[in-house]
XYZ file of C-alpha atoms in Angstrom:
510
model
C -30.823 5.918 72.504
C -34.190 5.307 71.060
C -35.288 1.698 70.270
C -35.334 0.074 66.835
C -37.115 1.956 64.131
C -40.256 0.457 62.669
C -39.935 0.707 58.907
C -43.729 0.940 58.480
C -43.858 4.146 60.533
C -47.063 2.837 62.122
C -48.093 2.733 65.767
C -49.578 0.062 67.936
C -52.525 1.681 69.621
C -53.768 -0.316 72.642
C -57.495 -0.774 73.196
C -57.453 1.820 75.997
C -56.025 4.454 73.646
C -52.707 4.676 75.489
C -49.290 4.677 73.809
C -47.590 1.588 72.549
C -44.976 -0.139 74.737
C -41.350 -0.221 73.852
C -40.486 -3.419 71.973
C -43.968 -4.240 70.749
C -44.572 -4.462 67.011
C -45.871 -0.973 65.878
C -49.067 -1.500 63.851
C -52.206 0.554 63.395
C -55.476 -1.116 64.161
C -57.163 -2.681 61.206
C -60.071 -0.872 59.630
C -60.267 2.786 58.478
C -57.105 4.883 58.170
C -56.336 6.794 61.307
C -57.681 10.289 61.628
C -55.599 13.124 60.155
C -53.381 15.066 62.371
C -52.954 18.867 62.425
C -49.517 20.164 62.977
C -48.406 23.836 63.103
C -44.805 25.011 62.713
C -43.555 28.237 64.295
C -40.423 29.792 62.693
C -38.442 33.015 62.983
C -34.982 33.188 61.477
C -33.901 32.268 57.947
C -32.329 28.960 58.757
C -35.058 27.947 61.232
C -37.736 28.881 58.690
C -36.090 26.682 55.960
C -35.556 23.720 58.364
C -38.990 23.987 59.945
C -40.909 24.263 56.720
C -39.027 21.360 54.998
C -39.241 19.021 57.929
C -42.968 19.814 58.282
C -43.402 19.011 54.602
C -42.040 15.534 55.255
C -44.976 14.710 57.533
C -47.343 11.996 56.378
C -49.672 12.864 53.489
C -52.841 12.823 55.536
C -51.726 15.433 58.016
C -52.967 18.997 57.854
C -50.077 21.360 58.005
C -49.736 25.062 58.821
C -46.856 27.478 59.405
C -46.633 30.822 61.234
C -43.821 33.238 61.606
C -43.014 34.648 65.100
C -41.869 38.242 65.431
C -38.381 38.397 66.958
C -35.428 40.662 66.443
C -34.052 38.223 63.915
C -37.114 37.299 62.030
C -36.594 36.546 58.327
C -37.650 39.038 55.728
C -40.371 38.191 53.237
C -37.594 37.682 50.588
C -35.769 35.324 52.840
C -38.884 33.366 53.629
C -39.686 32.981 49.889
C -36.195 31.565 49.374
C -36.547 29.259 52.416
C -39.936 27.918 51.277
C -38.823 26.836 47.746
C -39.675 23.218 46.918
C -42.372 22.553 49.555
C -45.145 20.082 48.935
C -48.725 21.032 47.865
C -49.796 21.499 51.450
C -47.306 24.306 52.008
C -46.487 25.475 48.492
C -48.561 28.618 49.021
C -46.064 29.903 51.514
C -43.490 30.788 48.843
C -45.744 33.308 47.144
C -47.455 34.456 50.311
C -45.167 34.039 53.301
C -46.914 34.631 56.640
C -46.480 38.021 58.227
C -44.684 37.740 61.620
C -46.895 37.852 64.735
C -45.918 38.530 68.295
C -45.533 35.575 70.646
C -48.738 36.368 72.604
C -50.869 36.406 69.524
C -49.385 33.183 68.205
C -49.921 31.368 71.608
C -53.420 32.684 71.804
C -54.196 31.264 68.475
C -52.911 27.884 69.617
C -54.965 28.085 72.817
C -58.189 28.935 71.046
C -57.697 26.153 68.439
C -55.030 23.697 69.649
C -53.440 21.515 66.956
C -52.187 18.028 67.763
C -48.620 19.132 67.669
C -46.448 22.254 67.309
C -43.029 22.205 65.665
C -41.060 24.863 67.537
C -38.539 25.785 64.903
C -37.216 28.945 66.682
C -33.843 30.260 67.884
C -32.997 28.994 71.362
C -34.183 31.716 73.726
C -37.393 32.208 71.764
C -37.945 28.403 71.631
C -37.719 28.215 75.425
C -40.106 31.154 75.814
C -42.705 29.765 73.455
C -42.476 26.272 74.988
C -42.954 27.718 78.423
C -45.944 29.898 77.329
C -47.638 26.925 75.813
C -47.170 24.889 78.991
C -48.526 27.680 81.111
C -51.392 28.937 78.955
C -52.885 25.973 77.100
C -54.575 23.393 79.365
C -54.887 20.742 76.660
C -51.518 21.543 75.115
C -50.278 20.188 71.870
C -47.258 17.918 71.622
C -44.172 20.097 71.387
C -41.447 19.185 68.910
C -38.232 21.093 68.372
C -34.754 20.583 67.034
C -31.845 22.281 65.344
C -31.365 23.069 61.632
C -28.564 21.564 59.705
C -25.337 20.219 61.225
C -25.588 19.958 65.013
C -22.352 18.127 65.808
C -20.575 18.450 68.142
C -23.454 18.598 70.627
C -24.253 21.932 72.187
C -25.572 22.232 75.733
C -27.500 25.386 74.987
C -29.443 23.569 72.339
C -30.540 21.081 74.938
C -31.018 23.641 77.743
C -33.411 25.850 75.729
C -35.513 22.831 74.452
C -35.533 20.542 77.535
C -39.232 20.846 77.952
C -40.091 19.942 74.381
C -41.613 16.470 74.131
C -39.378 15.543 71.124
C -36.074 16.917 69.827
C -35.243 16.165 66.189
C -31.677 15.530 65.052
C -30.351 14.373 61.687
C -27.709 11.722 62.184
C -26.953 8.718 64.408
C -23.833 10.448 65.420
C -25.730 13.495 66.581
C -28.245 11.514 68.507
C -25.528 9.648 70.446
C -23.688 12.883 71.221
C -26.797 14.698 72.420
C -27.960 11.793 74.503
C -24.571 11.571 76.214
C -24.568 15.405 76.920
C -28.245 15.433 78.085
C -27.600 12.642 80.588
C -24.489 14.392 81.911
C -26.570 17.563 82.410
C -29.417 15.778 84.173
C -31.858 15.995 81.245
C -33.783 12.963 80.227
C -32.998 12.191 76.528
C -35.808 12.895 74.040
C -34.085 12.776 70.726
C -35.487 11.433 67.507
C -33.905 10.871 64.073
C -35.022 12.483 60.805
C -33.319 12.636 57.504
C -32.082 16.144 56.913
C -34.767 17.685 54.756
C -32.221 19.240 52.276
C -30.520 15.923 51.772
C -33.668 13.949 51.236
C -34.282 14.427 47.476
C -31.127 12.519 46.399
C -30.283 10.446 49.474
C -31.009 7.204 47.803
C -28.501 7.747 45.029
C -26.024 9.269 47.439
C -26.166 6.190 49.680
C -24.853 4.039 46.915
C -21.851 6.406 46.579
C -22.865 7.517 43.101
C -21.970 11.046 42.209
C -22.855 12.985 38.998
C -20.253 14.342 36.778
C -19.721 18.140 36.920
C -19.648 18.326 33.113
C -21.950 15.582 31.782
C -25.562 14.694 32.235
C -28.864 14.342 30.439
C -29.219 16.343 27.194
C -31.700 18.720 28.875
C -29.572 19.132 32.042
C -28.790 22.796 33.032
C -25.476 24.208 32.124
C -22.989 23.724 34.978
C -20.512 26.595 35.114
C -20.497 27.729 38.744
C -18.275 27.089 41.747
C -20.567 28.173 44.628
C -19.152 29.346 47.979
C -21.736 28.916 50.693
C -21.076 31.840 53.050
C -21.700 31.598 56.817
C -22.181 34.683 59.039
C -19.789 33.629 61.829
C -17.474 30.889 60.364
C -14.747 32.050 60.261
C -15.427 34.857 62.663
C -12.457 37.316 62.270
C -12.304 39.824 59.429
C -8.745 38.910 58.426
C -9.709 35.322 57.883
C -12.873 36.172 55.953
C -10.801 38.510 53.774
C -8.482 35.663 53.172
C -11.323 33.459 51.945
C -12.179 36.231 49.511
C -8.665 36.247 48.231
C -8.874 32.504 47.572
C -12.110 32.949 45.673
C -10.570 35.727 43.609
C -7.557 33.570 42.803
C -9.936 30.766 41.761
C -11.899 33.073 39.469
C -8.752 34.251 37.802
C -7.351 30.733 37.428
C -10.679 29.461 35.854
C -12.266 32.087 33.718
C -14.597 29.534 32.332
C -16.357 29.352 35.707
C -18.616 31.728 37.555
C -17.283 31.851 41.120
C -20.317 32.742 43.194
C -20.219 34.045 46.767
C -23.658 32.860 47.802
C -24.957 34.949 50.728
C -27.965 34.240 52.898
C -29.095 37.785 53.561
C -29.044 41.131 51.875
C -28.013 44.368 53.607
C -30.436 44.999 56.439
C -31.721 41.490 56.677
C -31.227 39.389 59.790
C -29.746 35.830 60.059
C -29.698 33.205 62.792
C -26.169 34.229 63.715
C -24.955 37.783 63.522
C -22.525 38.645 60.743
C -20.022 41.307 61.617
C -18.006 41.183 58.391
C -20.194 40.392 55.315
C -18.285 39.009 52.432
C -19.644 41.493 49.855
C -17.886 44.206 51.787
C -14.549 42.441 51.477
C -14.549 41.868 47.679
C -11.794 44.043 46.122
C -12.607 46.612 43.438
C -10.259 44.879 40.976
C -11.971 41.430 41.395
C -12.410 39.587 38.023
C -15.858 39.878 36.473
C -16.572 36.188 36.913
C -16.517 36.532 40.654
C -20.026 37.450 41.665
C -22.155 37.923 44.887
C -25.628 36.364 44.714
C -28.422 35.323 47.102
C -31.498 33.291 46.468
C -32.314 29.600 47.133
C -29.284 27.283 47.446
C -31.130 24.676 45.335
C -31.143 26.984 42.353
C -27.427 27.627 42.715
C -26.731 23.889 42.950
C -28.677 23.334 39.730
C -25.798 24.835 37.824
C -22.905 24.151 40.220
C -19.641 22.552 39.170
C -18.849 22.304 42.850
C -19.841 23.663 46.305
C -17.249 25.186 48.572
C -17.757 26.090 52.279
C -16.107 26.048 55.666
C -18.957 24.080 57.302
C -22.327 25.072 55.941
C -25.111 22.567 55.810
C -25.249 23.327 52.067
C -22.370 20.882 51.571
C -24.790 18.088 52.533
C -27.303 19.337 50.062
C -24.610 19.249 47.385
C -23.521 15.843 48.337
C -27.049 14.545 48.164
C -27.274 15.843 44.587
C -23.954 14.355 43.536
C -22.340 17.731 43.283
C -18.546 17.688 44.178
C -17.724 19.633 47.306
C -14.993 21.015 49.440
C -14.935 21.910 53.124
C -12.001 24.267 53.617
C -9.665 23.312 56.498
C -7.048 26.105 56.108
C -8.137 27.480 59.535
C -7.827 24.049 61.047
C -10.452 21.609 62.280
C -12.207 22.371 65.536
C -15.515 22.787 67.383
C -15.703 26.492 66.822
C -15.453 25.963 63.011
C -18.269 23.305 63.053
C -16.112 21.138 60.796
C -15.082 18.171 62.957
C -17.988 16.212 61.581
C -16.362 16.223 58.142
C -13.202 14.398 59.182
C -12.883 11.272 56.978
C -15.814 12.369 54.845
C -13.800 12.725 51.652
C -14.808 16.328 51.320
C -12.048 18.011 53.274
C -9.709 20.254 51.370
C -7.866 23.521 51.412
C -7.358 26.724 49.458
C -4.793 25.078 47.148
C -7.386 22.495 46.193
C -9.830 25.188 45.555
C -7.625 27.267 43.208
C -6.578 24.092 41.446
C -10.199 23.134 40.906
C -9.794 19.927 42.891
C -12.994 18.843 44.742
C -14.124 15.863 46.831
C -16.872 13.309 46.753
C -18.445 11.985 49.891
C -17.307 8.544 51.047
C -19.858 5.731 51.478
C -18.157 4.730 54.673
C -18.963 8.131 56.256
C -22.532 8.300 55.117
C -24.339 5.847 57.445
C -23.396 7.577 60.675
C -23.492 11.116 59.181
C -26.766 12.358 57.615
C -27.138 9.838 54.862
C -28.562 6.855 56.826
C -31.403 4.846 55.201
C -34.882 6.455 55.468
C -36.045 3.380 57.335
C -33.811 4.479 60.346
C -35.920 7.646 60.845
C -38.174 7.387 63.794
C -39.480 10.994 64.403
C -42.874 10.484 62.786
C -43.469 7.263 64.648
C -42.502 8.830 67.962
C -44.537 11.973 67.278
C -47.578 9.918 66.463
C -47.039 8.031 69.726
C -46.920 11.260 71.692
C -50.120 12.569 69.988
C -51.911 9.330 70.945
C -50.801 9.906 74.593
C -52.188 13.437 74.394
C -55.529 12.043 73.079
C -55.537 9.724 76.125
C -54.624 12.446 78.540
C -51.404 10.679 79.514
C -48.888 13.049 77.956
C -46.322 13.839 80.640
C -44.744 17.251 80.992
C -40.941 17.300 80.906
C -38.849 19.144 83.497
C -37.045 22.283 82.469
C -33.205 22.366 82.501
C -33.405 25.871 83.901
C -33.677 25.315 87.722
C -33.864 29.052 88.936
C -37.077 30.314 87.417
C -37.310 33.323 89.783
C -41.080 33.898 89.401
C -42.775 36.549 87.285
C -39.845 38.988 87.123
C -37.368 36.250 85.976
C -39.861 35.156 83.228
C -40.121 38.846 82.179
C -36.291 39.032 81.906
C -36.134 35.817 79.838
C -38.914 37.130 77.613
C -37.105 40.566 77.085
C -33.819 38.706 76.483
C -35.445 36.513 73.850
C -37.613 39.137 72.071
C -35.583 42.357 72.526
C -37.558 45.272 71.072
C -40.349 42.928 70.007
C -41.346 42.828 73.709
C -42.878 46.219 74.660
C -44.368 45.296 77.995
C -43.809 47.487 81.048
C -42.661 44.441 83.040
C -40.115 43.550 80.397
C -38.575 47.019 80.550
C -38.498 46.783 84.370
C -36.762 43.382 84.190
C -34.295 44.888 81.745
C -33.496 47.776 84.115
C -32.917 45.373 87.042
C -31.358 42.525 85.097
C -28.887 44.224 82.782
C -26.597 45.397 85.511
C -26.714 41.950 87.148
C -25.880 40.324 83.807
C -22.957 42.752 83.276
C -21.643 42.040 86.715
C -21.740 38.296 86.100
C -19.916 38.691 82.768
C -17.165 40.697 84.467
C -16.887 38.102 87.216
C -16.545 35.340 84.548
C -13.731 37.322 82.860
C -11.994 37.861 86.135
C -12.195 34.100 86.870
C -10.864 33.382 83.483
C -7.721 35.484 84.190
C -7.159 33.502 87.399
C -8.109 30.044 86.009
C -7.857 30.269 82.187
C -10.142 27.923 80.208
C -8.703 25.168 78.208
C -7.365 26.385 74.834
C -9.447 25.834 71.766
C -8.281 22.616 70.171
C -7.465 23.039 66.459
C -6.266 20.150 64.426
C -4.077 20.562 61.365
C -5.559 21.363 57.999
C -5.909 18.541 55.537
C -6.377 18.461 51.738
C -7.573 16.439 48.861
C -3.941 15.860 48.005
C -3.126 14.514 51.483
C -6.263 12.332 51.438
C -4.940 10.531 48.326
C -8.419 10.471 46.661
C -8.199 13.808 45.037
C -10.566 14.574 42.165
C -8.823 15.604 38.955
C -8.900 19.307 38.267
C -11.619 20.137 35.711
C -9.098 22.113 33.707
C -6.091 20.005 34.451
C -4.221 23.095 35.532
C -1.390 23.020 38.162
C -1.283 25.359 41.134
C -0.197 28.844 40.282
C 2.608 30.655 42.000
C 0.174 32.624 44.148
C -1.388 29.415 45.610
C 1.954 28.268 47.034
C 1.919 31.174 49.550
C -1.420 29.999 50.870
C 0.390 27.096 52.477
C 2.431 29.491 54.625
C -0.815 31.002 55.951
C -2.163 27.454 56.853
C 1.018 26.857 58.757
C 0.672 30.093 60.700
C -2.868 29.310 61.734
C -1.962 25.800 63.000
C 1.099 27.169 64.911
C -1.096 29.948 66.412
C -3.857 27.624 67.518
C -7.304 29.474 67.546
C -7.324 31.522 64.307
C -9.094 34.262 66.141
């Protein structure tokens, strides 16, 4: 793990211009302020665009910031980008009204080669991140510092996240727990740890009040506070994955809308029809809403922050939006009806105070985040963050010509044809090169053969079953929030418990 964080965020710059040594007090030399730095972010999908832009906006005030969109099969639409860029600081505020048009990888890397910034934030989906990092290493002699990371909740650690970004100089995560988990996995996989800590951008605005355990009432506030009348469900494209489970979620939301006609129950989607997301969505929630759904059940998109402005509560399976809600003091619920497991991305919420089930939802019973959970999970003090200090240190090393290239996790590069295959795999139709098509013709059958071989091995030596823990609830937690209307569970909600038991007995809900 990285060393202690210097609360000043400053850097000890030796007389020879080299980087500070570990353990020394981090101070800037006396005299004029250090020169401004120029940092460029590269983004593609909706979630990476939002994360990259907001992390970039947290950079020191004296830094010059720029953002560019890379053309990939899942690049965010202009509408998605405008939503993602809401609430940026003055240096990036123009992006919301004029989001950048996506450019192909070669054009973007060429711009970086002609006018290299001090650092590049590679906020791109895994295969594209690996491609861009490799291209920068190969094509830019005086390359910028490369920073990467993962948007939102990244626990448990994922090897692919490390694998694709092993050559980045710095890998940003958002909780002490995540840093520990990724360091352990990286070491096991033979990758030198390079992880830094940053407060999750979407939880930054209210983190100070959240750290004290204070929560705002869903029905009171300042006289000019917006009307709070919405229970917002943060949809995810692949959690849960199966259609039957996603349809069940819609049933619970319909039941909630009928039980609470005074609320707007909002299914908040991240993409309109035809728009892409970071993860593919095979069964969109809007398609599952029944024709006889009550009028107060609505489907809406737009910035999550605007929905939270009028939210009574936020409900999800495991969306990062629950952290944004907790930071604002909005009650929340992470539904555990499908169990608790890695594939549901909800293990991190155990003991958070936010776990619940569909009965809690229909009853209007929501949770508040526990102070005991915060320190290790996304709500650490801002003074713990070390990403700016470490990035500054790396830029000083670049200035001095001592920045060391990191080794890739991918050992079998395979030369020009292998790079063409990786490029085609990352960019799909956005790569129109003849070599890419040749690599596809040669590589696709090989990939198919490997997949069939893996399936055959799985029949002989089945993988360990997915571990799914039992659902939990606000009632079981003993700290349940009183229902806003004081209503009891209706007769229809009792049957939901049977479905919970079926899921637990069956293991993997898929």
